[in-house]
Protein backbone atom coordinates (compact mmCIF):
# COMPACT_ATOMS: atom_id res chain seq x y z
CA UNK A 1 0.00 0.00 0.00
CA UNK A 2 1.35 3.43 -0.90
CA UNK A 3 2.21 5.86 1.89
CA UNK A 4 -0.56 8.19 3.01
CA UNK A 5 0.07 11.91 3.46
CA UNK A 6 -2.07 14.79 4.65
CA UNK A 7 -2.56 17.87 2.55
CA UNK A 8 -4.46 21.18 2.68
CA UNK A 9 -7.20 20.85 0.09
CA UNK A 10 -8.94 24.16 0.67
CA UNK A 11 -8.97 27.26 2.86
CA UNK A 12 -11.52 29.78 4.15
CA UNK A 13 -11.72 32.73 6.48
CA UNK A 14 -14.08 35.12 8.17
CA UNK A 15 -13.52 38.57 9.64
CA UNK A 16 -16.25 40.48 11.49
CA UNK A 17 -17.64 43.52 9.76
CA UNK A 18 -16.71 46.04 12.44
CA UNK A 19 -13.22 47.52 12.08
CA UNK A 20 -11.48 49.27 14.97
CA UNK A 21 -8.63 51.48 13.76
CA UNK A 22 -5.72 52.86 15.75
CA UNK A 23 -7.40 56.25 15.44
CA UNK A 24 -10.54 54.82 17.08
CA UNK A 25 -8.34 53.56 19.93
CA UNK A 26 -6.89 57.04 20.40
CA UNK A 27 -10.38 58.03 21.59
CA UNK A 28 -10.55 55.13 24.04
CA UNK A 29 -7.12 55.06 25.78
CA UNK A 30 -4.01 57.22 26.01
CA UNK A 31 -2.30 56.01 22.83
CA UNK A 32 -1.57 57.09 19.26
CA UNK A 33 -1.65 55.54 15.82
CA UNK A 34 2.10 56.13 15.51
CA UNK A 35 2.91 54.41 18.80
CA UNK A 36 0.88 51.34 17.89
CA UNK A 37 1.99 51.13 14.26
CA UNK A 38 5.70 51.68 14.93
CA UNK A 39 5.85 49.05 17.68
CA UNK A 40 3.53 46.41 16.24
CA UNK A 41 2.80 47.08 12.55
CA UNK A 42 -0.92 47.02 13.42
CA UNK A 43 -3.22 49.54 11.67
CA UNK A 44 -6.61 48.07 12.49
CA UNK A 45 -8.36 44.97 13.83
CA UNK A 46 -11.81 43.43 13.31
CA UNK A 47 -14.12 43.20 16.33
CA UNK A 48 -16.99 40.72 16.53
CA UNK A 49 -20.51 41.84 17.22
CA UNK A 50 -21.78 41.25 20.75
CA UNK A 51 -23.98 38.42 19.51
CA UNK A 52 -21.38 36.88 17.22
CA UNK A 53 -19.54 33.96 18.86
CA UNK A 54 -16.45 31.94 17.99
CA UNK A 55 -18.82 29.26 16.69
CA UNK A 56 -20.52 31.74 14.34
CA UNK A 57 -17.16 32.93 12.99
CA UNK A 58 -15.89 29.36 12.64
CA UNK A 59 -19.08 28.45 10.79
CA UNK A 60 -18.63 31.25 8.22
CA UNK A 61 -14.97 30.33 7.66
CA UNK A 62 -15.88 26.63 7.38
CA UNK A 63 -18.57 27.22 4.77
CA UNK A 64 -15.99 28.96 2.59
CA UNK A 65 -13.42 26.17 2.84
CA UNK A 66 -16.08 23.53 2.19
CA UNK A 67 -17.32 25.47 -0.84
CA UNK A 68 -13.79 25.73 -2.25
CA UNK A 69 -13.11 22.00 -1.76
CA UNK A 70 -14.41 19.06 -3.77
CA UNK A 71 -16.14 17.54 -0.74
CA UNK A 72 -19.46 18.05 1.00
CA UNK A 73 -19.88 18.88 4.69
CA UNK A 74 -21.01 15.29 5.39
CA UNK A 75 -17.68 13.97 4.03
CA UNK A 76 -15.87 15.59 6.99
CA UNK A 77 -14.79 12.84 9.41
CA UNK A 78 -13.37 15.00 12.16
CA UNK A 79 -13.37 18.64 13.32
CA UNK A 80 -10.62 20.21 15.41
CA UNK A 81 -11.14 23.76 16.64
CA UNK A 82 -8.26 25.71 18.13
CA UNK A 83 -9.55 28.46 20.38
CA UNK A 84 -8.94 30.21 23.68
CA UNK A 85 -12.33 31.93 23.61
CA UNK A 86 -14.91 29.13 23.34
CA UNK A 87 -18.57 30.10 23.14
CA UNK A 88 -19.30 27.81 26.08
CA UNK A 89 -17.15 25.83 28.56
CA UNK A 90 -18.99 22.83 27.08
CA UNK A 91 -20.09 21.50 24.65
CA UNK A 92 -16.90 22.33 22.81
CA UNK A 93 -16.82 24.89 20.02
CA UNK A 94 -16.06 22.03 17.62
CA UNK A 95 -19.20 20.09 18.60
CA UNK A 96 -21.34 23.27 18.39
CA UNK A 97 -19.84 23.84 14.93
CA UNK A 98 -20.56 20.22 13.93
CA UNK A 99 -24.18 20.85 14.90
CA UNK A 100 -24.34 24.14 12.96
CA UNK A 101 -22.85 22.48 9.89
CA UNK A 102 -25.35 19.62 10.34
CA UNK A 103 -22.69 16.91 10.13
CA UNK A 104 -24.01 13.72 11.74
CA UNK A 105 -21.23 11.17 11.31
CA UNK A 106 -18.11 12.87 12.62
CA UNK A 107 -16.18 13.50 15.82
CA UNK A 108 -15.16 16.92 17.03
CA UNK A 109 -13.10 18.49 19.81
CA UNK A 110 -11.32 21.71 20.81
CA UNK A 111 -7.72 22.28 21.68
CA UNK A 112 -6.24 25.22 23.54
CA UNK A 113 -2.60 26.06 22.93
CA UNK A 114 -3.18 29.82 22.85
CA UNK A 115 -1.66 31.47 19.75
CA UNK A 116 -0.03 28.15 18.76
CA UNK A 117 -3.39 26.36 18.72
CA UNK A 118 -3.72 26.07 14.95
CA UNK A 119 -0.25 24.46 14.63
CA UNK A 120 -1.16 21.97 17.38
CA UNK A 121 -4.44 21.21 15.57
CA UNK A 122 -2.65 20.68 12.25
CA UNK A 123 -0.20 18.34 13.96
CA UNK A 124 -3.06 16.24 15.34
CA UNK A 125 -4.86 16.25 11.97
CA UNK A 126 -1.71 15.15 10.17
CA UNK A 127 -1.22 12.22 12.55
CA UNK A 128 -4.86 11.09 12.31
CA UNK A 129 -4.67 11.05 8.52
CA UNK A 130 -1.36 9.20 8.47
CA UNK A 131 -2.30 6.62 11.13
CA UNK A 132 -6.01 6.05 10.80
CA UNK A 133 -8.79 5.60 8.31
CA UNK A 134 -9.77 9.26 8.41
CA UNK A 135 -9.91 11.10 5.12
CA UNK A 136 -11.14 14.65 5.64
CA UNK A 137 -10.53 16.87 8.64
CA UNK A 138 -11.82 20.40 9.16
CA UNK A 139 -9.23 22.39 11.12
CA UNK A 140 -10.23 25.81 12.43
CA UNK A 141 -8.70 28.63 14.42
CA UNK A 142 -11.41 30.93 15.76
CA UNK A 143 -11.08 33.67 18.36
CA UNK A 144 -13.09 36.44 19.97
CA UNK A 145 -10.09 38.06 21.68
CA UNK A 146 -12.13 41.22 22.26
CA UNK A 147 -13.82 39.43 25.19
CA UNK A 148 -10.45 38.86 26.94
CA UNK A 149 -9.20 42.41 26.50
CA UNK A 150 -9.47 45.10 29.14
CA UNK A 151 -10.46 48.02 26.90
CA UNK A 152 -9.02 50.49 29.41
CA UNK A 153 -5.53 48.89 29.37
CA UNK A 154 -3.47 50.47 26.59
CA UNK A 155 -0.70 47.88 27.07
CA UNK A 156 -2.87 45.11 25.64
CA UNK A 157 -6.07 46.47 24.06
CA UNK A 158 -4.24 47.75 20.98
CA UNK A 159 -2.85 44.32 20.09
CA UNK A 160 -5.73 41.91 19.56
CA UNK A 161 -8.51 41.25 17.06
CA UNK A 162 -11.28 38.74 16.26
CA UNK A 163 -11.75 36.34 13.35
CA UNK A 164 -11.62 32.76 12.12
CA UNK A 165 -9.69 30.78 9.55
CA UNK A 166 -10.23 27.23 8.35
CA UNK A 167 -8.54 24.58 6.26
CA UNK A 168 -9.70 21.19 5.11
CA UNK A 169 -7.00 18.56 5.40
CA UNK A 170 -7.41 15.56 3.14
CA UNK A 171 -5.45 12.38 2.54
CA UNK A 172 -3.11 12.33 -0.43
CA UNK A 173 -0.55 10.10 -2.11
CA UNK A 174 1.87 13.02 -2.32
CA UNK A 175 3.42 14.91 0.59
CA UNK A 176 1.54 17.93 1.85
CA UNK A 177 2.51 18.24 5.49
CA UNK A 178 6.17 17.23 5.57
CA UNK A 179 6.93 17.75 9.23
CA UNK A 180 5.49 19.25 12.33
CA UNK A 181 7.05 20.22 15.66
CA UNK A 182 5.21 21.36 18.77
CA UNK A 183 6.39 22.25 22.26
CA UNK A 184 5.51 24.00 25.50
CA UNK A 185 7.07 25.21 28.74
CA UNK A 186 4.83 26.09 31.68
CA UNK A 187 7.61 27.94 33.51
CA UNK A 188 6.54 31.00 31.56
CA UNK A 189 2.87 30.76 32.54
CA UNK A 190 2.72 34.26 34.07
CA UNK A 191 4.40 36.25 31.28
CA UNK A 192 1.31 36.09 29.07
CA UNK A 193 -1.91 35.02 30.72
CA UNK A 194 -5.55 35.66 31.41
CA UNK A 195 -5.59 36.79 35.03
CA UNK A 196 -8.07 34.50 36.84
CA UNK A 197 -9.22 37.39 39.05
CA UNK A 198 -9.94 39.93 36.32
CA UNK A 199 -10.48 37.53 33.35
CA UNK A 200 -8.38 39.94 31.25
CA UNK A 201 -5.13 39.44 29.33
CA UNK A 202 -1.94 40.45 31.15
CA UNK A 203 1.46 40.39 29.52
CA UNK A 204 5.10 41.24 30.07
CA UNK A 205 5.45 42.50 26.51
CA UNK A 206 9.23 42.91 26.41
CA UNK A 207 9.95 39.41 27.73
CA UNK A 208 7.39 37.84 25.41
CA UNK A 209 8.92 39.67 22.46
CA UNK A 210 12.45 38.39 23.08
CA UNK A 211 11.51 34.79 23.83
CA UNK A 212 9.14 34.70 20.83
CA UNK A 213 11.88 35.83 18.43
CA UNK A 214 14.47 33.41 19.82
CA UNK A 215 12.12 30.43 19.96
CA UNK A 216 10.61 30.87 16.50
CA UNK A 217 14.02 31.57 14.96
CA UNK A 218 15.40 28.39 16.55
CA UNK A 219 12.55 26.06 15.55
CA UNK A 220 12.54 27.37 11.99
CA UNK A 221 16.27 26.69 11.68
CA UNK A 222 15.89 23.20 13.24
CA UNK A 223 12.99 22.32 10.92
CA UNK A 224 14.97 23.33 7.83
CA UNK A 225 18.09 21.47 9.01
CA UNK A 226 16.11 18.30 9.72
CA UNK A 227 15.03 18.24 6.08
CA UNK A 228 18.29 19.39 4.56
CA UNK A 229 16.58 22.50 3.27
CA UNK A 230 18.08 25.93 2.78
CA UNK A 231 16.13 29.11 3.34
CA UNK A 232 16.02 29.56 -0.48
CA UNK A 233 13.96 26.35 -0.69
CA UNK A 234 11.15 28.02 1.28
CA UNK A 235 8.66 29.94 -0.86
CA UNK A 236 6.66 31.42 2.02
CA UNK A 237 6.99 31.96 5.73
CA UNK A 238 3.52 32.25 7.25
CA UNK A 239 4.09 33.08 10.91
CA UNK A 240 1.67 33.75 13.73
CA UNK A 241 0.68 37.38 13.30
CA UNK A 242 1.32 39.08 16.64
CA UNK A 243 3.69 41.87 15.75
CA UNK A 244 5.48 42.81 12.50
CA UNK A 245 8.69 43.52 14.45
CA UNK A 246 8.73 39.98 15.86
CA UNK A 247 8.20 38.62 12.34
CA UNK A 248 10.92 40.83 10.81
CA UNK A 249 13.38 39.86 13.55
CA UNK A 250 12.80 36.16 12.83
CA UNK A 251 13.19 36.75 9.08
CA UNK A 252 16.47 38.54 9.75
CA UNK A 253 17.75 35.66 11.87
CA UNK A 254 16.92 33.29 8.99
CA UNK A 255 18.17 35.64 6.21
CA UNK A 256 14.72 35.37 4.66
CA UNK A 257 13.74 38.23 2.32
CA UNK A 258 10.62 40.13 3.37
CA UNK A 259 8.96 39.37 -0.01
CA UNK A 260 8.63 35.76 1.16
CA UNK A 261 6.63 36.59 4.29
CA UNK A 262 2.86 36.68 4.41
CA UNK A 263 2.04 39.59 6.70
CA UNK A 264 -1.57 40.25 7.75
CA UNK A 265 -1.05 41.64 11.25
CA UNK A 266 -1.47 45.20 9.94
CA UNK A 267 -5.12 44.58 9.09
CA UNK A 268 -6.05 41.81 11.52
CA UNK A 269 -4.08 42.49 14.73
CA UNK A 270 -3.26 39.43 16.82
CA UNK A 271 -6.13 36.96 16.37
CA UNK A 272 -4.38 34.23 18.40
CA UNK A 273 -5.20 30.73 17.07
CA UNK A 274 -7.00 32.24 14.06
CA UNK A 275 -4.04 34.22 12.78
CA UNK A 276 -2.26 31.56 10.73
CA UNK A 277 -5.32 30.11 8.92
CA UNK A 278 -6.50 33.69 8.26
CA UNK A 279 -3.08 34.47 6.76
CA UNK A 280 -3.05 31.26 4.69
CA UNK A 281 -6.45 32.05 3.21
CA UNK A 282 -5.42 35.65 2.57
CA UNK A 283 -2.34 34.38 0.69
CA UNK A 284 -4.48 31.99 -1.38
CA UNK A 285 -7.09 34.61 -2.22
CA UNK A 286 -4.48 37.23 -3.12
CA UNK A 287 -2.91 34.75 -5.56
CA UNK A 288 0.46 34.67 -3.76
CA UNK A 289 0.26 31.08 -2.61
CA UNK A 290 0.48 28.55 -5.45
CA UNK A 291 0.09 24.77 -5.54
CA UNK A 292 3.34 22.99 -4.63
CA UNK A 293 4.83 26.06 -2.92
CA UNK A 294 6.95 25.12 0.10
CA UNK A 295 5.64 26.84 3.21
CA UNK A 296 6.92 27.17 6.73
CA UNK A 297 4.28 27.94 9.36
CA UNK A 298 5.42 29.07 12.78
CA UNK A 299 3.70 30.09 15.97
CA UNK A 300 4.36 31.11 19.54
CA UNK A 301 1.93 31.78 22.35
CA UNK A 302 0.97 31.78 25.99
CA UNK A 303 2.33 28.89 28.05
CA UNK A 304 4.70 29.31 26.45
CA UNK A 305 3.68 27.11 23.54
CA UNK A 306 5.32 26.98 20.14
CA UNK A 307 5.28 25.00 16.92
CA UNK A 308 6.16 24.85 13.26
CA UNK A 309 4.81 23.03 10.23
CA UNK A 310 6.68 22.49 6.98
CA UNK A 311 4.41 21.70 4.08
CA UNK A 312 3.88 21.62 0.34
CA UNK A 313 0.75 23.53 -0.49
N1 LIG B 1 0.25 53.58 23.59
C1 LIG B 1 1.17 54.41 24.10
N2 LIG B 1 2.05 54.02 25.04
C2 LIG B 1 2.00 52.76 25.46
C3 LIG B 1 1.06 51.83 24.96
C4 LIG B 1 0.16 52.31 23.99
N3 LIG B 1 -0.77 51.50 23.45
N4 LIG B 1 1.26 50.65 25.55
C5 LIG B 1 2.27 50.80 26.41
N5 LIG B 1 2.73 52.07 26.35
C6 LIG B 1 3.81 52.67 27.13
C7 LIG B 1 4.12 51.91 28.38
O1 LIG B 1 3.23 52.28 29.40
C8 LIG B 1 5.53 52.33 28.66
O2 LIG B 1 5.50 53.58 29.29
P1 LIG B 1 6.46 53.90 30.52
O3 LIG B 1 7.86 53.76 29.98
O4 LIG B 1 6.09 55.29 30.87
O5 LIG B 1 6.13 52.89 31.55
C9 LIG B 1 6.12 52.56 27.27
O6 LIG B 1 5.00 52.64 26.36
C10 LIG B 1 7.06 51.46 26.80
O7 LIG B 1 6.47 50.23 27.00
P2 LIG B 1 7.20 48.91 26.57
O8 LIG B 1 6.40 47.75 27.05
O9 LIG B 1 8.65 48.94 26.92
O10 LIG B 1 7.12 49.04 24.98
P3 LIG B 1 7.66 48.07 23.89
O11 LIG B 1 8.51 48.81 22.97
O12 LIG B 1 8.18 46.79 24.47
O13 LIG B 1 6.33 47.66 23.11
C11 LIG B 1 4.75 45.86 22.94
C12 LIG B 1 5.26 47.02 23.79
C13 LIG B 1 3.62 45.20 23.71
C14 LIG B 1 4.23 46.40 21.62
C15 LIG B 1 5.91 44.88 22.69
O14 LIG B 1 6.57 44.56 23.88
C16 LIG B 1 5.42 43.61 22.06
O15 LIG B 1 4.93 43.62 20.97
N6 LIG B 1 5.59 42.46 22.74
C17 LIG B 1 5.13 41.20 22.23
C18 LIG B 1 3.67 41.10 22.48
C19 LIG B 1 3.05 40.00 21.72
O16 LIG B 1 3.13 39.93 20.54
N7 LIG B 1 2.35 39.12 22.46
C20 LIG B 1 1.65 38.06 21.92
C21 LIG B 1 2.57 36.94 21.55
S1 LIG B 1 1.61 35.61 21.03
JSON list of N, CA and C in Angstrom, two decimals, residues 269-298:
[
{"chain": "A", "resi": 269, "resn": "UNK", "atom": "N", "xyz": [-4.55, 42.55, 13.35]},
{"chain": "A", "resi": 269, "resn": "UNK", "atom": "CA", "xyz": [-4.08, 42.49, 14.73]},
{"chain": "A", "resi": 269, "resn": "UNK", "atom": "C", "xyz": [-3.74, 41.05, 15.08]},
{"chain": "A", "resi": 270, "resn": "UNK", "atom": "N", "xyz": [-3.57, 40.79, 16.38]},
{"chain": "A", "resi": 270, "resn": "UNK", "atom": "CA", "xyz": [-3.26, 39.43, 16.82]},
{"chain": "A", "resi": 270, "resn": "UNK", "atom": "C", "xyz": [-4.56, 38.68, 17.08]},
{"chain": "A", "resi": 271, "resn": "UNK", "atom": "N", "xyz": [-4.88, 37.74, 16.22]},
{"chain": "A", "resi": 271, "resn": "UNK", "atom": "CA", "xyz": [-6.13, 36.96, 16.37]},
{"chain": "A", "resi": 271, "resn": "UNK", "atom": "C", "xyz": [-5.84, 35.58, 16.96]},
{"chain": "A", "resi": 272, "resn": "UNK", "atom": "N", "xyz": [-4.71, 35.46, 17.68]},
{"chain": "A", "resi": 272, "resn": "UNK", "atom": "CA", "xyz": [-4.38, 34.23, 18.40]},
{"chain": "A", "resi": 272, "resn": "UNK", "atom": "C", "xyz": [-4.45, 33.01, 17.46]},
{"chain": "A", "resi": 273, "resn": "UNK", "atom": "N", "xyz": [-5.20, 31.99, 17.85]},
{"chain": "A", "resi": 273, "resn": "UNK", "atom": "CA", "xyz": [-5.20, 30.73, 17.07]},
{"chain": "A", "resi": 273, "resn": "UNK", "atom": "C", "xyz": [-5.74, 30.92, 15.65]},
{"chain": "A", "resi": 274, "resn": "UNK", "atom": "N", "xyz": [-6.44, 32.02, 15.40]},
{"chain": "A", "resi": 274, "resn": "UNK", "atom": "CA", "xyz": [-7.00, 32.24, 14.06]},
{"chain": "A", "resi": 274, "resn": "UNK", "atom": "C", "xyz": [-6.00, 32.87, 13.10]},
{"chain": "A", "resi": 275, "resn": "UNK", "atom": "N", "xyz": [-4.88, 33.36, 13.63]},
{"chain": "A", "resi": 275, "resn": "UNK", "atom": "CA", "xyz": [-4.04, 34.22, 12.78]},
{"chain": "A", "resi": 275, "resn": "UNK", "atom": "C", "xyz": [-3.40, 33.49, 11.61]},
{"chain": "A", "resi": 276, "resn": "UNK", "atom": "N", "xyz": [-2.92, 32.26, 11.84]},
{"chain": "A", "resi": 276, "resn": "UNK", "atom": "CA", "xyz": [-2.26, 31.56, 10.73]},
{"chain": "A", "resi": 276, "resn": "UNK", "atom": "C", "xyz": [-3.26, 31.12, 9.65]},
{"chain": "A", "resi": 277, "resn": "UNK", "atom": "N", "xyz": [-4.40, 30.47, 10.02]},
{"chain": "A", "resi": 277, "resn": "UNK", "atom": "CA", "xyz": [-5.32, 30.11, 8.92]},
{"chain": "A", "resi": 277, "resn": "UNK", "atom": "C", "xyz": [-5.90, 31.34, 8.21]},
{"chain": "A", "resi": 278, "resn": "UNK", "atom": "N", "xyz": [-6.06, 32.45, 8.94]},
{"chain": "A", "resi": 278, "resn": "UNK", "atom": "CA", "xyz": [-6.50, 33.69, 8.26]},
{"chain": "A", "resi": 278, "resn": "UNK", "atom": "C", "xyz": [-5.44, 34.13, 7.26]},
{"chain": "A", "resi": 279, "resn": "UNK", "atom": "N", "xyz": [-4.17, 34.04, 7.65]},
{"chain": "A", "resi": 279, "resn": "UNK", "atom": "CA", "xyz": [-3.08, 34.47, 6.76]},
{"chain": "A", "resi": 279, "resn": "UNK", "atom": "C", "xyz": [-2.94, 33.52, 5.57]},
{"chain": "A", "resi": 280, "resn": "UNK", "atom": "N", "xyz": [-3.14, 32.22, 5.81]},
{"chain": "A", "resi": 280, "resn": "UNK", "atom": "CA", "xyz": [-3.05, 31.26, 4.69]},
{"chain": "A", "resi": 280, "resn": "UNK", "atom": "C", "xyz": [-4.14, 31.58, 3.67]},
{"chain": "A", "resi": 281, "resn": "UNK", "atom": "N", "xyz": [-5.37, 31.78, 4.15]},
{"chain": "A", "resi": 281, "resn": "UNK", "atom": "CA", "xyz": [-6.45, 32.05, 3.21]},
{"chain": "A", "resi": 281, "resn": "UNK", "atom": "C", "xyz": [-6.25, 33.38, 2.49]},
{"chain": "A", "resi": 282, "resn": "UNK", "atom": "N", "xyz": [-5.72, 34.36, 3.20]},
{"chain": "A", "resi": 282, "resn": "UNK", "atom": "CA", "xyz": [-5.42, 35.65, 2.57]},
{"chain": "A", "resi": 282, "resn": "UNK", "atom": "C", "xyz": [-4.41, 35.43, 1.43]},
{"chain": "A", "resi": 283, "resn": "UNK", "atom": "N", "xyz": [-3.38, 34.61, 1.69]},
{"chain": "A", "resi": 283, "resn": "UNK", "atom": "CA", "xyz": [-2.34, 34.38, 0.69]},
{"chain": "A", "resi": 283, "resn": "UNK", "atom": "C", "xyz": [-2.90, 33.63, -0.52]},
{"chain": "A", "resi": 284, "resn": "UNK", "atom": "N", "xyz": [-3.84, 32.73, -0.28]},
{"chain": "A", "resi": 284, "resn": "UNK", "atom": "CA", "xyz": [-4.48, 31.99, -1.38]},
{"chain": "A", "resi": 284, "resn": "UNK", "atom": "C", "xyz": [-5.33, 32.96, -2.21]},
{"chain": "A", "resi": 285, "resn": "UNK", "atom": "N", "xyz": [-6.16, 33.71, -1.52]},
{"chain": "A", "resi": 285, "resn": "UNK", "atom": "CA", "xyz": [-7.09, 34.61, -2.22]},
{"chain": "A", "resi": 285, "resn": "UNK", "atom": "C", "xyz": [-6.36, 35.73, -2.97]},
{"chain": "A", "resi": 286, "resn": "UNK", "atom": "N", "xyz": [-5.22, 36.15, -2.45]},
{"chain": "A", "resi": 286, "resn": "UNK", "atom": "CA", "xyz": [-4.48, 37.23, -3.12]},
{"chain": "A", "resi": 286, "resn": "UNK", "atom": "C", "xyz": [-3.64, 36.68, -4.28]},
{"chain": "A", "resi": 287, "resn": "UNK", "atom": "N", "xyz": [-3.62, 35.35, -4.42]},
{"chain": "A", "resi": 287, "resn": "UNK", "atom": "CA", "xyz": [-2.91, 34.75, -5.56]},
{"chain": "A", "resi": 287, "resn": "UNK", "atom": "C", "xyz": [-1.42, 34.53, -5.29]},
{"chain": "A", "resi": 288, "resn": "UNK", "atom": "N", "xyz": [-0.96, 34.86, -4.08]},
{"chain": "A", "resi": 288, "resn": "UNK", "atom": "CA", "xyz": [0.46, 34.67, -3.76]},
{"chain": "A", "resi": 288, "resn": "UNK", "atom": "C", "xyz": [0.80, 33.19, -3.64]},
{"chain": "A", "resi": 289, "resn": "UNK", "atom": "N", "xyz": [-0.03, 32.49, -2.90]},
{"chain": "A", "resi": 289, "resn": "UNK", "atom": "CA", "xyz": [0.26, 31.08, -2.61]},
{"chain": "A", "resi": 289, "resn": "UNK", "atom": "C", "xyz": [-0.18, 30.21, -3.78]},
{"chain": "A", "resi": 290, "resn": "UNK", "atom": "N", "xyz": [0.78, 29.40, -4.28]},
{"chain": "A", "resi": 290, "resn": "UNK", "atom": "CA", "xyz": [0.48, 28.55, -5.45]},
{"chain": "A", "resi": 290, "resn": "UNK", "atom": "C", "xyz": [0.64, 27.08, -5.04]},
{"chain": "A", "resi": 291, "resn": "UNK", "atom": "N", "xyz": [-0.05, 26.21, -5.77]},
{"chain": "A", "resi": 291, "resn": "UNK", "atom": "CA", "xyz": [0.09, 24.77, -5.54]},
{"chain": "A", "resi": 291, "resn": "UNK", "atom": "C", "xyz": [1.55, 24.38, -5.62]},
{"chain": "A", "resi": 292, "resn": "UNK", "atom": "N", "xyz": [1.98, 23.52, -4.72]},
{"chain": "A", "resi": 292, "resn": "UNK", "atom": "CA", "xyz": [3.34, 22.99, -4.63]},
{"chain": "A", "resi": 292, "resn": "UNK", "atom": "C", "xyz": [4.35, 23.97, -4.03]},
{"chain": "A", "resi": 293, "resn": "UNK", "atom": "N", "xyz": [3.91, 25.17, -3.65]},
{"chain": "A", "resi": 293, "resn": "UNK", "atom": "CA", "xyz": [4.83, 26.06, -2.92]},
{"chain": "A", "resi": 293, "resn": "UNK", "atom": "C", "xyz": [5.24, 25.40, -1.60]},
{"chain": "A", "resi": 294, "resn": "UNK", "atom": "N", "xyz": [6.49, 25.63, -1.20]},
{"chain": "A", "resi": 294, "resn": "UNK", "atom": "CA", "xyz": [6.95, 25.12, 0.10]},
{"chain": "A", "resi": 294, "resn": "UNK", "atom": "C", "xyz": [6.75, 26.22, 1.15]},
{"chain": "A", "resi": 295, "resn": "UNK", "atom": "N", "xyz": [6.03, 25.84, 2.20]},
{"chain": "A", "resi": 295, "resn": "UNK", "atom": "CA", "xyz": [5.64, 26.84, 3.21]},
{"chain": "A", "resi": 295, "resn": "UNK", "atom": "C", "xyz": [6.13, 26.42, 4.59]},
{"chain": "A", "resi": 296, "resn": "UNK", "atom": "N", "xyz": [6.58, 27.40, 5.33]},
{"chain": "A", "resi": 296, "resn": "UNK", "atom": "CA", "xyz": [6.92, 27.17, 6.73]},
{"chain": "A", "resi": 296, "resn": "UNK", "atom": "C", "xyz": [5.95, 27.98, 7.59]},
{"chain": "A", "resi": 297, "resn": "UNK", "atom": "N", "xyz": [5.18, 27.27, 8.41]},
{"chain": "A", "resi": 297, "resn": "UNK", "atom": "CA", "xyz": [4.28, 27.94, 9.36]},
{"chain": "A", "resi": 297, "resn": "UNK", "atom": "C", "xyz": [4.97, 27.93, 10.73]},
{"chain": "A", "resi": 298, "resn": "UNK", "atom": "N", "xyz": [4.78, 29.00, 11.47]},
{"chain": "A", "resi": 298, "resn": "UNK", "atom": "CA", "xyz": [5.42, 29.07, 12.78]},
{"chain": "A", "resi": 298, "resn": "UNK", "atom": "C", "xyz": [4.53, 29.82, 13.75]}
]
